[in-house]
């Protein structure tokens, strides 16, 4: 199994600003993922973050809006850039260790 | 394309009733994984089960059981003698196998079923 932590757990931000979310895994993993869960909705994959390569973004998500870093096998960051109220969501990271475990999520509210 | 359908948006039962949450999936892969996650009101996503496409054996874990049928592309989840603490949103998800490993790739989630268990 894997234990995943995220920081911050929640934040309230002003439109036009950026927020970087950190994700830490307690073991080395090759594959990490970032998901978005809009209010009352299911989870949608933003991108796959593999160490040593550029993140792979899903349709509808672009690097300029959601830049991702993956500097080592236990850590990743997701930045939500130039935020608008539509970015208000829960952002979750996950790590693939045979199964997929999720962090506790970051609740973002953009005013 | 891969797709997961949870047709039941909301289910309400009275405590001690049995309840089954339905999940139907679509994929062209021969190797894939199916998952169930629980999301209580606190928001974290709790892993319940992973099943690979080659293992159709049903599984039971306490009050939880899962019925995997490839013939109907279904992976249903039953809670026996439901309790108030079972109230949550339950997600079914599908994943391709990550190339060259037993790890799972990206998850495709169903829309979720909100289960309310009343005392």
CSV table of C-alpha atoms in Angstrom, one decimal:
chain,number,residue,atom,x,y,z
A,1,UNK,CA,0.0,0.0,0.0
A,2,UNK,CA,1.0,3.7,-0.1
A,3,UNK,CA,0.3,6.6,2.2
A,4,UNK,CA,-0.2,9.8,0.4
A,5,UNK,CA,-0.3,13.3,1.8
A,6,UNK,CA,-1.3,16.6,0.2
A,7,UNK,CA,-0.7,20.2,1.1
A,8,UNK,CA,-2.6,22.4,1.5
A,9,UNK,CA,-5.7,20.6,2.5
A,10,UNK,CA,-7.9,23.5,1.6
A,11,UNK,CA,-7.5,27.1,0.4
A,12,UNK,CA,-9.5,30.1,-0.6
A,13,UNK,CA,-7.9,32.1,-3.4
A,14,UNK,CA,-8.6,35.2,-5.4
A,15,UNK,CA,-9.2,34.9,-9.1
A,16,UNK,CA,-6.2,35.5,-11.3
A,17,UNK,CA,-3.8,34.0,-8.7
A,18,UNK,CA,-2.1,30.6,-8.8
A,19,UNK,CA,-1.9,27.8,-6.3
A,20,UNK,CA,0.6,25.0,-6.1
A,21,UNK,CA,-0.5,21.7,-4.5
A,22,UNK,CA,2.1,19.3,-3.2
A,23,UNK,CA,1.7,15.5,-3.1
A,24,UNK,CA,4.1,13.3,-1.1
A,25,UNK,CA,4.1,9.5,-1.2
A,26,UNK,CA,5.7,7.4,1.5
A,27,UNK,CA,7.4,5.1,-1.0
A,28,UNK,CA,8.9,5.3,-4.5
A,29,UNK,CA,6.4,5.0,-7.3
A,30,UNK,CA,6.7,5.3,-11.0
A,31,UNK,CA,3.3,6.6,-11.8
A,32,UNK,CA,1.4,9.4,-10.2
A,33,UNK,CA,-1.8,11.0,-11.3
A,34,UNK,CA,-3.7,14.2,-10.7
A,35,UNK,CA,-7.5,14.3,-10.7
A,36,UNK,CA,-10.1,17.0,-10.4
A,37,UNK,CA,-13.5,16.6,-8.7
A,38,UNK,CA,-15.8,19.4,-9.4
A,39,UNK,CA,-18.7,20.0,-6.9
A,40,UNK,CA,-21.1,17.1,-6.9
A,41,UNK,CA,-19.3,15.4,-9.8
A,42,UNK,CA,-17.1,12.4,-10.4
A,43,UNK,CA,-13.3,12.4,-10.7
A,44,UNK,CA,-11.7,13.4,-14.0
A,45,UNK,CA,-8.0,12.8,-14.7
A,46,UNK,CA,-6.0,15.9,-15.4
A,47,UNK,CA,-2.6,14.4,-16.2
A,48,UNK,CA,-0.3,11.5,-15.6
A,49,UNK,CA,3.1,12.5,-14.0
A,50,UNK,CA,5.9,10.0,-14.5
A,51,UNK,CA,9.3,10.8,-13.1
A,52,UNK,CA,11.9,11.8,-15.7
A,53,UNK,CA,9.4,12.7,-18.4
A,54,UNK,CA,6.9,15.5,-19.2
A,55,UNK,CA,3.4,15.1,-17.8
A,56,UNK,CA,0.8,13.7,-20.1
A,57,UNK,CA,-2.4,15.8,-20.2
A,58,UNK,CA,-5.9,14.6,-20.9
A,59,UNK,CA,-8.1,16.2,-23.4
A,60,UNK,CA,-9.3,19.6,-22.1
A,61,UNK,CA,-6.4,20.2,-19.8
A,62,UNK,CA,-3.3,22.1,-20.8
A,63,UNK,CA,0.2,22.6,-19.4
A,64,UNK,CA,-0.1,26.4,-19.2
A,65,UNK,CA,-3.1,26.1,-17.0
A,66,UNK,CA,-2.0,23.1,-14.9
A,67,UNK,CA,1.8,22.8,-14.9
A,68,UNK,CA,3.0,19.7,-13.1
A,69,UNK,CA,6.4,18.8,-11.7
A,70,UNK,CA,7.7,15.4,-10.8
A,71,UNK,CA,11.3,15.9,-9.5
A,72,UNK,CA,11.6,12.4,-7.9
A,73,UNK,CA,9.8,9.1,-7.3
A,74,UNK,CA,8.0,10.3,-4.1
A,75,UNK,CA,6.9,13.8,-4.9
A,76,UNK,CA,4.8,15.8,-7.4
A,77,UNK,CA,3.2,19.2,-7.6
A,78,UNK,CA,0.3,20.6,-9.5
A,79,UNK,CA,-0.2,24.3,-10.1
A,80,UNK,CA,-3.6,25.8,-10.9
A,81,UNK,CA,-2.7,28.9,-12.8
A,82,UNK,CA,-4.6,32.1,-13.3
A,83,UNK,CA,-7.5,30.8,-11.4
A,84,UNK,CA,-11.2,31.5,-12.0
A,85,UNK,CA,-14.3,30.5,-9.9
A,86,UNK,CA,-14.7,27.5,-12.3
A,87,UNK,CA,-11.5,26.1,-10.9
A,88,UNK,CA,-13.2,25.6,-7.5
A,89,UNK,CA,-12.9,21.8,-7.0
A,90,UNK,CA,-11.2,19.1,-5.0
A,91,UNK,CA,-7.8,18.2,-6.5
A,92,UNK,CA,-6.6,14.7,-5.7
A,93,UNK,CA,-3.3,13.0,-6.4
A,94,UNK,CA,-2.9,9.3,-6.6
A,95,UNK,CA,0.0,6.8,-6.9
A,96,UNK,CA,-0.1,3.5,-8.6
A,97,UNK,CA,1.3,0.7,-6.4
A,98,UNK,CA,-0.4,-2.3,-8.0
A,99,UNK,CA,-3.6,-0.6,-7.0
A,100,UNK,CA,-4.2,3.2,-6.9
A,101,UNK,CA,-4.2,5.0,-3.6
A,102,UNK,CA,-5.4,8.6,-3.2
A,103,UNK,CA,-4.3,11.5,-1.2
A,104,UNK,CA,-6.9,13.3,1.0
A,105,UNK,CA,-7.4,16.0,-1.6
A,106,UNK,CA,-7.1,19.7,-1.7
A,107,UNK,CA,-10.3,21.7,-1.5
A,108,UNK,CA,-9.9,24.8,-3.5
A,109,UNK,CA,-12.4,27.7,-3.5
A,110,UNK,CA,-11.8,30.6,-6.0
A,111,UNK,CA,-13.6,33.8,-5.3
B,1,UNK,CA,-13.0,4.0,-25.6
B,2,UNK,CA,-13.3,3.1,-22.0
B,3,UNK,CA,-16.4,3.9,-20.1
B,4,UNK,CA,-18.0,3.2,-16.7
B,5,UNK,CA,-21.7,3.6,-16.0
B,6,UNK,CA,-23.3,3.7,-12.6
B,7,UNK,CA,-26.9,4.1,-13.5
B,8,UNK,CA,-28.1,4.5,-9.9
B,9,UNK,CA,-27.5,8.1,-8.9
B,10,UNK,CA,-28.9,7.9,-5.4
B,11,UNK,CA,-30.1,5.0,-3.3
B,12,UNK,CA,-31.7,5.2,0.1
B,13,UNK,CA,-32.2,2.2,2.4
B,14,UNK,CA,-33.0,1.6,6.0
B,15,UNK,CA,-30.4,0.2,8.3
B,16,UNK,CA,-29.9,-3.6,8.1
B,17,UNK,CA,-31.2,-3.8,4.5
B,18,UNK,CA,-29.0,-5.3,1.8
B,19,UNK,CA,-28.2,-3.0,-1.1
B,20,UNK,CA,-26.5,-3.6,-4.4
B,21,UNK,CA,-24.7,-0.9,-6.4
B,22,UNK,CA,-24.5,-1.5,-10.1
B,23,UNK,CA,-21.5,-0.9,-12.3
B,24,UNK,CA,-21.3,-1.6,-16.1
B,25,UNK,CA,-18.1,-1.0,-18.0
B,26,UNK,CA,-16.9,-0.8,-21.6
B,27,UNK,CA,-13.4,-1.5,-22.8
B,28,UNK,CA,-11.6,-3.1,-25.7
B,29,UNK,CA,-8.6,-4.1,-23.6
B,30,UNK,CA,-8.2,-7.8,-22.7
B,31,UNK,CA,-6.3,-6.9,-19.6
B,32,UNK,CA,-7.8,-4.3,-17.3
B,33,UNK,CA,-8.6,-3.7,-13.7
B,34,UNK,CA,-11.9,-2.8,-11.9
B,35,UNK,CA,-12.1,-0.9,-8.7
B,36,UNK,CA,-14.6,0.3,-6.1
B,37,UNK,CA,-13.9,3.3,-3.9
B,38,UNK,CA,-15.9,4.9,-1.1
B,39,UNK,CA,-16.0,8.6,-0.6
B,40,UNK,CA,-17.5,9.5,2.8
B,41,UNK,CA,-18.7,13.1,3.5
B,42,UNK,CA,-15.2,14.0,4.7
B,43,UNK,CA,-14.1,13.7,1.1
B,44,UNK,CA,-11.2,11.3,1.1
B,45,UNK,CA,-11.3,8.4,-1.4
B,46,UNK,CA,-11.1,5.0,0.3
B,47,UNK,CA,-9.9,2.0,-1.7
B,48,UNK,CA,-12.2,-1.0,-1.3
B,49,UNK,CA,-11.2,-3.5,-4.0
B,50,UNK,CA,-9.3,-4.1,-7.2
B,51,UNK,CA,-10.1,-7.0,-9.5
B,52,UNK,CA,-8.2,-7.9,-12.7
B,53,UNK,CA,-9.9,-9.0,-15.8
B,54,UNK,CA,-8.7,-12.6,-15.6
B,55,UNK,CA,-10.2,-13.2,-12.1
B,56,UNK,CA,-13.9,-13.6,-12.2
B,57,UNK,CA,-14.1,-15.2,-8.8
B,58,UNK,CA,-16.5,-13.3,-6.6
B,59,UNK,CA,-15.1,-11.8,-3.4
B,60,UNK,CA,-16.5,-11.3,0.0
B,61,UNK,CA,-15.0,-9.1,2.7
B,62,UNK,CA,-17.1,-8.9,5.8
B,63,UNK,CA,-20.4,-7.3,4.9
B,64,UNK,CA,-19.1,-6.4,1.4
B,65,UNK,CA,-19.2,-8.6,-1.6
B,66,UNK,CA,-18.5,-8.1,-5.3
B,67,UNK,CA,-19.9,-9.9,-8.3
B,68,UNK,CA,-17.7,-9.7,-11.5
B,69,UNK,CA,-19.3,-11.0,-14.7
B,70,UNK,CA,-17.3,-10.5,-17.9
B,71,UNK,CA,-20.3,-11.8,-20.0
B,72,UNK,CA,-22.3,-8.8,-19.0
B,73,UNK,CA,-19.4,-6.4,-18.4
B,74,UNK,CA,-20.6,-5.8,-14.9
B,75,UNK,CA,-18.9,-5.5,-11.5
B,76,UNK,CA,-21.6,-5.0,-8.9
B,77,UNK,CA,-21.1,-4.3,-5.2
B,78,UNK,CA,-23.4,-5.5,-2.5
B,79,UNK,CA,-23.5,-4.4,1.1
B,80,UNK,CA,-25.2,-6.8,3.4
B,81,UNK,CA,-27.0,-5.5,6.6
B,82,UNK,CA,-26.2,-1.9,5.8
B,83,UNK,CA,-25.2,0.5,8.5
B,84,UNK,CA,-25.4,4.3,8.8
B,85,UNK,CA,-21.6,4.5,8.5
B,86,UNK,CA,-22.0,3.0,5.0
B,87,UNK,CA,-23.5,6.3,3.9
B,88,UNK,CA,-21.2,7.7,1.2
B,89,UNK,CA,-20.7,8.1,-2.5
B,90,UNK,CA,-19.4,5.0,-4.1
B,91,UNK,CA,-17.4,5.0,-7.3
B,92,UNK,CA,-16.7,2.2,-9.7
B,93,UNK,CA,-13.6,2.7,-11.8
B,94,UNK,CA,-11.8,1.0,-14.7
B,95,UNK,CA,-8.1,1.0,-15.5
B,96,UNK,CA,-5.9,-0.3,-18.2
B,97,UNK,CA,-2.8,-2.2,-17.1
B,98,UNK,CA,0.3,-0.1,-17.1
B,99,UNK,CA,2.6,-1.5,-19.8
B,100,UNK,CA,5.1,-4.0,-18.5
B,101,UNK,CA,3.9,-4.1,-14.9
B,102,UNK,CA,1.1,-5.1,-12.6
B,103,UNK,CA,0.5,-1.5,-11.8
B,104,UNK,CA,-2.6,0.2,-13.0
B,105,UNK,CA,-2.8,3.1,-15.4
B,106,UNK,CA,-5.2,6.0,-15.3
B,107,UNK,CA,-8.6,5.5,-13.8
B,108,UNK,CA,-11.9,6.1,-15.6
B,109,UNK,CA,-14.6,6.7,-13.0
B,110,UNK,CA,-18.3,6.2,-13.1
B,111,UNK,CA,-20.5,9.0,-12.0
B,112,UNK,CA,-20.9,7.6,-8.6
B,113,UNK,CA,-23.8,6.3,-6.5
B,114,UNK,CA,-24.8,8.2,-3.4
B,115,UNK,CA,-25.9,5.7,-0.7
B,116,UNK,CA,-27.9,7.0,2.2
B,117,UNK,CA,-28.5,4.5,5.0
B,118,UNK,CA,-31.2,5.7,7.4
B,119,UNK,CA,-31.4,4.5,11.0
